[in-house]
One Martini backbone bead per residue (centre of mass of N, CA, C, O) as a GRO file, in nm:
protein
  370
    1MET     BB    1  -4.060  -0.826   1.209
    2ASP     BB    2  -4.295  -0.993   1.338
    3ALA     BB    3  -4.402  -1.141   1.629
    4LYS     BB    4  -4.488  -1.417   1.511
    5LYS     BB    5  -4.216  -1.492   1.376
    6VAL     BB    6  -4.042  -1.473   1.626
    7THR     BB    7  -4.191  -1.691   1.788
    8THR     BB    8  -4.145  -1.921   1.589
    9ILE     BB    9  -3.834  -1.922   1.593
   10VAL     BB   10  -3.798  -1.966   1.894
   11PHE     BB   11  -3.953  -2.230   1.911
   12CYS     BB   12  -3.777  -2.391   1.713
   13ASN     BB   13  -3.511  -2.363   1.872
   14VAL     BB   14  -3.609  -2.506   2.124
   15VAL     BB   15  -3.678  -2.776   1.993
   16VAL     BB   16  -3.395  -2.837   1.888
   17LEU     BB   17  -3.256  -2.835   2.165
   18LEU     BB   18  -3.428  -3.057   2.289
   19LEU     BB   19  -3.362  -3.276   2.082
   20ALA     BB   20  -3.057  -3.273   2.124
   21THR     BB   21  -3.067  -3.353   2.420
   22VAL     BB   22  -3.208  -3.624   2.380
   23VAL     BB   23  -3.006  -3.752   2.180
   24GLN     BB   24  -2.739  -3.707   2.375
   25SER     BB   25  -2.864  -3.895   2.558
   26CYS     BB   26  -2.894  -4.158   2.728
   27PRO     BB   27  -3.065  -4.418   2.759
   28PRO     BB   28  -3.261  -4.534   3.011
   29SER     BB   29  -3.169  -4.833   2.983
   30ASP     BB   30  -2.866  -4.779   3.030
   31ARG     BB   31  -2.888  -4.640   3.300
   32ALA     BB   32  -3.028  -4.875   3.449
   33ALA     BB   33  -2.800  -5.083   3.402
   34LEU     BB   34  -2.575  -4.927   3.549
   35LEU     BB   35  -2.716  -4.911   3.827
   36GLU     BB   36  -2.736  -5.217   3.864
   37PHE     BB   37  -2.436  -5.272   3.841
   38ARG     BB   38  -2.355  -5.084   4.081
   39SER     BB   39  -2.531  -5.232   4.313
   40ASN     BB   40  -2.320  -5.495   4.308
   41LEU     BB   41  -2.113  -5.277   4.414
   42ASN     BB   42  -1.820  -5.203   4.635
   43GLU     BB   43  -1.665  -4.862   4.680
   44PRO     BB   44  -1.527  -4.684   4.966
   45TYR     BB   45  -1.236  -4.539   4.890
   46ILE     BB   46  -1.255  -4.357   4.608
   47GLY     BB   47  -1.527  -4.300   4.432
   48VAL     BB   48  -1.609  -4.396   4.127
   49PHE     BB   49  -1.942  -4.352   4.165
   50ASN     BB   50  -2.002  -4.044   4.231
   51SER     BB   51  -2.069  -3.961   3.914
   52TRP     BB   52  -2.336  -4.146   3.911
   53ARG     BB   53  -2.531  -3.896   3.790
   54GLY     BB   54  -2.807  -3.841   3.651
   55GLN     BB   55  -2.939  -3.886   3.319
   56ASP     BB   56  -2.644  -3.870   3.175
   57CYS     BB   57  -2.420  -4.135   3.116
   58CYS     BB   58  -2.237  -3.967   2.889
   59ASN     BB   59  -2.186  -3.745   3.131
   60ASP     BB   60  -1.941  -3.778   3.360
   61TRP     BB   61  -1.907  -4.086   3.387
   62TYR     BB   62  -1.702  -4.278   3.532
   63GLY     BB   63  -1.583  -4.507   3.284
   64VAL     BB   64  -1.784  -4.396   3.065
   65SER     BB   65  -1.867  -4.482   2.728
   66CYS     BB   66  -1.977  -4.341   2.412
   67ASP     BB   67  -2.133  -4.327   2.126
   68PRO     BB   68  -2.144  -4.047   1.918
   69ASN     BB   69  -2.402  -4.144   1.751
   70SER     BB   70  -2.595  -4.321   1.953
   71HIS     BB   71  -2.548  -4.285   2.271
   72ARG     BB   72  -2.430  -4.551   2.360
   73VAL     BB   73  -2.295  -4.775   2.554
   74SER     BB   74  -1.945  -4.899   2.495
   75ALA     BB   75  -1.788  -4.851   2.785
   76ILE     BB   76  -1.613  -5.002   3.072
   77THR     BB   77  -1.355  -4.837   3.287
   78LEU     BB   78  -1.221  -5.011   3.578
   79ARG     BB   79  -0.934  -4.949   3.764
   80GLY     BB   80  -0.720  -5.038   3.979
   81ILE     BB   81  -0.447  -5.022   4.223
   82SER     BB   82  -0.174  -5.192   4.118
   83GLU     BB   83   0.064  -4.988   4.239
   84GLU     BB   84   0.012  -5.048   4.513
   85PRO     BB   85   0.124  -5.134   4.791
   86LEU     BB   86   0.098  -5.440   4.931
   87PHE     BB   87   0.038  -5.359   5.231
   88GLN     BB   88  -0.212  -5.186   5.157
   89ARG     BB   89  -0.381  -5.402   5.015
   90ALA     BB   90  -0.393  -5.594   5.260
   91LYS     BB   91  -0.538  -5.399   5.452
   92ARG     BB   92  -0.806  -5.349   5.262
   93LYS     BB   93  -0.896  -5.606   5.101
   94GLY     BB   94  -0.978  -5.449   4.876
   95VAL     BB   95  -1.169  -5.217   4.698
   96MET     BB   96  -1.366  -5.410   4.535
   97THR     BB   97  -1.687  -5.547   4.563
   98GLY     BB   98  -1.872  -5.815   4.448
   99SER     BB   99  -2.057  -5.829   4.135
  100ILE     BB  100  -2.165  -5.920   3.817
  101SER     BB  101  -2.426  -5.805   3.661
  102PRO     BB  102  -2.660  -5.902   3.422
  103ALA     BB  103  -2.725  -5.602   3.338
  104ILE     BB  104  -2.488  -5.571   3.135
  105CYS     BB  105  -2.661  -5.710   2.895
  106ASP     BB  106  -2.835  -5.438   2.835
  107LEU     BB  107  -2.569  -5.339   2.685
  108THR     BB  108  -2.580  -5.392   2.353
  109GLN     BB  109  -2.312  -5.188   2.273
  110LEU     BB  110  -2.092  -5.333   2.416
  111SER     BB  111  -1.718  -5.342   2.368
  112GLY     BB  112  -1.618  -5.275   2.678
  113LEU     BB  113  -1.469  -5.455   2.971
  114THR     BB  114  -1.319  -5.308   3.273
  115LEU     BB  115  -1.224  -5.504   3.584
  116SER     BB  116  -0.927  -5.432   3.722
  117ASP     BB  117  -0.753  -5.477   4.018
  118TRP     BB  118  -0.964  -5.522   4.285
  119GLU     BB  119  -0.964  -5.832   4.429
  120GLY     BB  120  -1.302  -5.853   4.524
  121ILE     BB  121  -1.436  -5.961   4.282
  122SER     BB  122  -1.702  -6.187   4.240
  123GLY     BB  123  -1.815  -6.452   4.102
  124ALA     BB  124  -1.960  -6.482   3.799
  125ILE     BB  125  -1.982  -6.490   3.468
  126PRO     BB  126  -2.213  -6.389   3.278
  127THR     BB  127  -2.360  -6.567   3.025
  128CYS     BB  128  -2.492  -6.318   2.866
  129ILE     BB  129  -2.225  -6.193   2.749
  130THR     BB  130  -2.250  -6.365   2.472
  131ASN     BB  131  -2.469  -6.139   2.353
  132LEU     BB  132  -2.231  -5.922   2.309
  133LEU     BB  133  -2.146  -5.869   1.981
  134ALA     BB  134  -1.953  -5.599   2.027
  135MET     BB  135  -1.732  -5.733   2.172
  136ARG     BB  136  -1.360  -5.670   2.220
  137HIS     BB  137  -1.316  -5.617   2.547
  138LEU     BB  138  -1.207  -5.844   2.818
  139ASP     BB  139  -1.129  -5.727   3.161
  140LEU     BB  140  -1.076  -5.929   3.483
  141VAL     BB  141  -0.825  -5.878   3.629
  142GLY     BB  142  -0.765  -5.918   3.963
  143ASN     BB  143  -0.963  -6.122   4.129
  144LYS     BB  144  -1.254  -6.351   4.245
  145ILE     BB  145  -1.339  -6.504   4.007
  146SER     BB  146  -1.564  -6.759   3.926
  147GLY     BB  147  -1.609  -7.034   3.766
  148VAL     BB  148  -1.674  -7.022   3.425
  149ILE     BB  149  -1.634  -7.013   3.104
  150PRO     BB  150  -1.837  -6.941   2.879
  151ALA     BB  151  -1.940  -7.158   2.638
  152ASN     BB  152  -2.029  -6.904   2.425
  153ILE     BB  153  -1.772  -6.722   2.363
  154GLY     BB  154  -1.771  -6.766   2.042
  155ASN     BB  155  -1.987  -6.537   1.974
  156LEU     BB  156  -1.745  -6.318   1.999
  157SER     BB  157  -1.621  -6.230   1.699
  158LYS     BB  158  -1.477  -5.935   1.796
  159LEU     BB  159  -1.276  -6.044   1.984
  160THR     BB  160  -0.934  -5.947   2.104
  161VAL     BB  161  -0.971  -5.949   2.431
  162LEU     BB  162  -0.883  -6.203   2.691
  163SER     BB  163  -0.882  -6.119   3.045
  164LEU     BB  164  -0.857  -6.360   3.343
  165ALA     BB  165  -0.645  -6.317   3.537
  166ASP     BB  166  -0.624  -6.363   3.866
  167ASN     BB  167  -0.828  -6.592   3.967
  168GLN     BB  168  -1.107  -6.861   4.017
  169ILE     BB  169  -1.112  -7.024   3.763
  170SER     BB  170  -1.279  -7.296   3.614
  171GLY     BB  171  -1.254  -7.542   3.416
  172GLU     BB  172  -1.271  -7.535   3.082
  173ILE     BB  173  -1.187  -7.469   2.771
  174PRO     BB  174  -1.383  -7.371   2.543
  175PRO     BB  175  -1.428  -7.477   2.223
  176SER     BB  176  -1.547  -7.196   2.114
  177ILE     BB  177  -1.279  -7.024   2.121
  178THR     BB  178  -1.201  -7.107   1.812
  179ARG     BB  179  -1.404  -6.865   1.696
  180LEU     BB  180  -1.195  -6.626   1.774
  181THR     BB  181  -1.055  -6.480   1.498
  182SER     BB  182  -0.974  -6.185   1.648
  183LEU     BB  183  -0.783  -6.290   1.850
  184SER     BB  184  -0.474  -6.162   2.026
  185HIS     BB  185  -0.549  -6.193   2.349
  186LEU     BB  186  -0.466  -6.457   2.590
  187ASP     BB  187  -0.557  -6.452   2.953
  188LEU     BB  188  -0.538  -6.730   3.216
  189ARG     BB  189  -0.375  -6.681   3.451
  190SER     BB  190  -0.405  -6.785   3.761
  191ASN     BB  191  -0.592  -7.048   3.794
  192GLY     BB  192  -0.827  -7.352   3.757
  193VAL     BB  193  -0.775  -7.468   3.483
  194THR     BB  194  -0.878  -7.739   3.288
  195GLY     BB  195  -0.766  -7.968   3.083
  196VAL     BB  196  -0.731  -7.885   2.749
  197ILE     BB  197  -0.596  -7.769   2.473
  198PRO     BB  198  -0.723  -7.692   2.199
  199GLY     BB  199  -0.640  -7.842   1.903
  200ASP     BB  200  -0.770  -7.581   1.719
  201ILE     BB  201  -0.617  -7.308   1.802
  202GLY     BB  202  -0.485  -7.244   1.514
  203ARG     BB  203  -0.732  -7.072   1.404
  204LEU     BB  204  -0.598  -6.825   1.565
  205LYS     BB  205  -0.423  -6.608   1.364
  206MET     BB  206  -0.413  -6.336   1.565
  207LEU     BB  207  -0.231  -6.441   1.770
  208SER     BB  208   0.030  -6.315   2.009
  209ARG     BB  209  -0.098  -6.411   2.297
  210VAL     BB  210  -0.041  -6.702   2.523
  211LEU     BB  211  -0.167  -6.716   2.866
  212LEU     BB  212  -0.157  -7.029   3.088
  213SER     BB  213  -0.037  -7.004   3.350
  214GLY     BB  214  -0.128  -7.144   3.649
  215ASN     BB  215  -0.273  -7.428   3.620
  216LYS     BB  216  -0.452  -7.759   3.518
  217LEU     BB  217  -0.328  -7.847   3.265
  218SER     BB  218  -0.338  -8.096   3.010
  219GLY     BB  219  -0.172  -8.268   2.801
  220ARG     BB  220  -0.085  -8.160   2.497
  221ILE     BB  221   0.075  -7.978   2.267
  222PRO     BB  222  -0.047  -7.820   2.015
  223GLU     BB  223   0.056  -7.809   1.690
  224SER     BB  224  -0.121  -7.560   1.595
  225LEU     BB  225   0.037  -7.332   1.738
  226THR     BB  226   0.277  -7.333   1.515
  227ARG     BB  227   0.059  -7.184   1.295
  228ILE     BB  228   0.093  -6.904   1.443
  229TYR     BB  229   0.260  -6.642   1.299
  230ARG     BB  230   0.207  -6.412   1.538
  231LEU     BB  231   0.337  -6.558   1.765
  232ALA     BB  232   0.529  -6.438   2.059
  233ASP     BB  233   0.368  -6.553   2.325
  234LEU     BB  234   0.427  -6.856   2.529
  235GLU     BB  235   0.247  -6.961   2.832
  236LEU     BB  236   0.264  -7.298   3.020
  237SER     BB  237   0.330  -7.286   3.301
  238MET     BB  238   0.228  -7.454   3.569
  239ASN     BB  239   0.129  -7.752   3.493
  240ARG     BB  240   0.021  -8.085   3.326
  241ILE     BB  241   0.199  -8.122   3.084
  242THR     BB  242   0.261  -8.340   2.814
  243GLY     BB  243   0.497  -8.455   2.627
  244PRO     BB  244   0.632  -8.309   2.365
  245ILE     BB  245   0.821  -8.082   2.181
  246PRO     BB  246   0.762  -7.905   1.922
  247ALA     BB  247   0.981  -7.844   1.662
  248SER     BB  248   0.815  -7.605   1.517
  249PHE     BB  249   0.888  -7.370   1.705
  250GLY     BB  250   1.172  -7.314   1.554
  251ARG     BB  251   0.993  -7.199   1.284
  252MET     BB  252   0.908  -6.941   1.414
  253SER     BB  253   0.937  -6.600   1.336
  254VAL     BB  254   0.816  -6.444   1.632
  255LEU     BB  255   0.900  -6.619   1.858
  256ALA     BB  256   1.020  -6.516   2.193
  257THR     BB  257   0.830  -6.678   2.403
  258LEU     BB  258   0.902  -6.997   2.585
  259ASN     BB  259   0.698  -7.127   2.852
  260LEU     BB  260   0.733  -7.472   3.009
  261GLY     BB  261   0.751  -7.468   3.300
  262GLY     BB  262   0.631  -7.695   3.525
  263ASN     BB  263   0.594  -7.992   3.408
  264LEU     BB  264   0.557  -8.319   3.205
  265ILE     BB  265   0.775  -8.300   2.999
  266SER     BB  266   0.915  -8.483   2.732
  267GLY     BB  267   1.193  -8.570   2.589
  268GLU     BB  268   1.356  -8.373   2.366
  269VAL     BB  269   1.541  -8.113   2.255
  270PRO     BB  270   1.496  -7.921   2.004
  271GLY     BB  271   1.730  -7.793   1.789
  272SER     BB  272   1.559  -7.547   1.671
  273LEU     BB  273   1.556  -7.364   1.936
  274MET     BB  274   1.873  -7.260   1.924
  275SER     BB  275   1.807  -7.114   1.611
  276SER     BB  276   1.590  -6.900   1.677
  277SER     BB  277   1.365  -6.640   1.783
  278ILE     BB  278   1.415  -6.725   2.062
  279SER     BB  279   1.491  -6.546   2.386
  280ASN     BB  280   1.277  -6.703   2.586
  281LEU     BB  281   1.374  -7.009   2.746
  282ASN     BB  282   1.157  -7.240   2.935
  283LEU     BB  283   1.223  -7.594   3.062
  284SER     BB  284   1.183  -7.619   3.350
  285GLY     BB  285   1.062  -7.873   3.540
  286ASN     BB  286   1.095  -8.157   3.391
  287LEU     BB  287   1.145  -8.463   3.163
  288VAL     BB  288   1.392  -8.393   3.011
  289GLU     BB  289   1.613  -8.540   2.770
  290GLY     BB  290   1.925  -8.577   2.686
  291ASN     BB  291   2.076  -8.347   2.494
  292ILE     BB  292   2.217  -8.061   2.427
  293PRO     BB  293   2.200  -7.898   2.159
  294ASP     BB  294   2.440  -7.858   1.876
  295THR     BB  295   2.280  -7.557   1.743
  296PHE     BB  296   2.437  -7.315   1.772
  297GLY     BB  297   2.451  -6.956   1.678
  298LEU     BB  298   2.414  -6.641   1.552
  299ARG     BB  299   2.092  -6.662   1.608
  300SER     BB  300   2.161  -6.694   1.905
  301TYR     BB  301   1.933  -6.522   2.140
  302PHE     BB  302   1.953  -6.500   2.500
  303THR     BB  303   1.814  -6.385   2.790
  304VAL     BB  304   1.681  -6.681   2.836
  305LEU     BB  305   1.820  -7.010   2.955
  306ASP     BB  306   1.615  -7.276   3.088
  307LEU     BB  307   1.720  -7.630   3.187
  308SER     BB  308   1.637  -7.698   3.459
  309ASN     BB  309   1.522  -7.969   3.609
  310ASN     BB  310   1.616  -8.245   3.464
  311ARG     BB  311   1.758  -8.518   3.228
  312LEU     BB  312   2.024  -8.423   3.131
  313GLU     BB  313   2.300  -8.501   2.921
  314GLY     BB  314   2.619  -8.465   2.900
  315GLY     BB  315   2.735  -8.180   2.760
  316ILE     BB  316   2.842  -7.872   2.677
  317PRO     BB  317   2.814  -7.726   2.394
  318GLU     BB  318   3.030  -7.566   2.180
  319SER     BB  319   2.819  -7.383   2.018
  320MET     BB  320   2.748  -7.186   2.253
  321GLU     BB  321   2.995  -6.989   2.190
  322THR     BB  322   2.843  -6.875   1.911
  323ALA     BB  323   2.655  -6.705   2.037
  324SER     BB  324   2.549  -6.386   2.049
  325PHE     BB  325   2.361  -6.438   2.319
  326ILE     BB  326   2.378  -6.497   2.688
  327GLY     BB  327   2.247  -6.422   2.978
  328HIS     BB  328   2.061  -6.645   3.115
  329LEU     BB  329   2.192  -6.948   3.266
  330ASP     BB  330   2.033  -7.285   3.328
  331VAL     BB  331   2.167  -7.634   3.414
  332SER     BB  332   2.067  -7.731   3.666
  333HIS     BB  333   1.962  -8.026   3.772
  334ASN     BB  334   2.119  -8.272   3.630
  335GLN     BB  335   2.338  -8.505   3.412
  336LEU     BB  336   2.591  -8.355   3.367
  337CYS     BB  337   2.913  -8.361   3.181
  338GLY     BB  338   3.211  -8.200   3.212
  339LYS     BB  339   3.347  -7.920   3.068
  340ILE     BB  340   3.343  -7.592   3.104
  341PRO     BB  341   3.352  -7.350   2.912
  342ALA     BB  342   3.517  -7.084   2.794
  343GLY     BB  343   3.401  -6.780   2.811
  344GLU     BB  344   3.144  -6.674   2.646
  345PRO     BB  345   2.921  -6.673   2.918
  346PHE     BB  346   3.085  -6.833   3.148
  347ASP     BB  347   3.269  -6.599   3.292
  348ARG     BB  348   2.976  -6.465   3.430
  349LEU     BB  349   2.901  -6.718   3.583
  350ASP     BB  350   2.774  -6.902   3.833
  351ALA     BB  351   2.735  -7.199   4.009
  352THR     BB  352   2.415  -7.210   3.992
  353SER     BB  353   2.409  -7.277   3.676
  354PHE     BB  354   2.567  -7.589   3.740
  355GLY     BB  355   2.451  -7.732   3.961
  356TYR     BB  356   2.360  -8.048   4.020
  357ASN     BB  357   2.548  -8.259   3.876
  358LYS     BB  358   2.733  -8.522   3.792
  359CYS     BB  359   3.032  -8.391   3.625
  360LEU     BB  360   3.088  -8.103   3.640
  361CYS     BB  361   3.355  -7.870   3.538
  362GLY     BB  362   3.495  -7.589   3.621
  363THR     BB  363   3.442  -7.281   3.559
  364PRO     BB  364   3.289  -7.216   3.872
  365LEU     BB  365   3.385  -7.475   3.948
  366GLY     BB  366   3.573  -7.717   3.991
  367ASP     BB  367   3.826  -7.881   3.909
  368CYS     BB  368   3.939  -8.102   3.693
  369LYS     BB  369   4.002  -8.427   3.679
  370LYS     BB  370   4.269  -8.630   3.552
   0.00000   0.00000   0.00000
């Protein structure tokens, strides 16, 4: 082989290698967006951004993932040390501070953003985030993020997880949220969200968890929630919700947790709840009245059954003895009267489960007067 052919082959191989290197590097626009995003954040303790160097943000940049085909940034995953002892977290007053830069919206192929448990990230969620149509996972749990949920959040039709718990978010749940038909996990716990739960939330047929406890929500529980057949966990405690408990909750096939404690819910306890799939039922701290339904049976299996701090009357129903299992039972602070049944589960419960009623008696309380 003559020297000219050898030179040509070598040159072609070099060009191929150079082209491969160019193709496999992240675009300069993605790198610039990441650096702008990083400039708005301060994390001096762990050094999660120490590796954000060099031209290729798809190569060994901590927490950055890229699509293997397009080599565009597809996810940012930066989790704080949520398992750190509380006294240490209090001492350092948050690991990461700063805010989420709108530059994040220049990452047009971003499908996941996780900035959870840093405690110190503040500011609002950039409204332009609703333009990231590839977004599937948005997790900003455990920070100091304020402002409102972007009104056009419903544009993110591929979103499956929306976790904004433990922040300082205010305003109402945007009506457009009911367009997120792929959403399976909604967590807005421990914020300052106001207004009502959208009445047509039942359109979100993929939801398995709806966690809205610890807000300032008002109005009634939408009946449409009971038509989400995948729903396993519903937590609405510590709000200002009024009205009755929909009886159709008791007909949901996979609902395991129903936590409505600490609201202004009124009316009676639907009998269907006592022989349903629900194993963790908390109705404490409401305005519920009437009798405890006498509808327990072999299907009744409760790890937690909390009916305390209501206005319940009558006695403890005899059918409760036929339940397959009742772990924690609390009927204290009501207007109940009569003798506490003997046997399981009553013989292993203490007086706090029954205290502060009108005239309950028997073990573990005092003897009944003849």
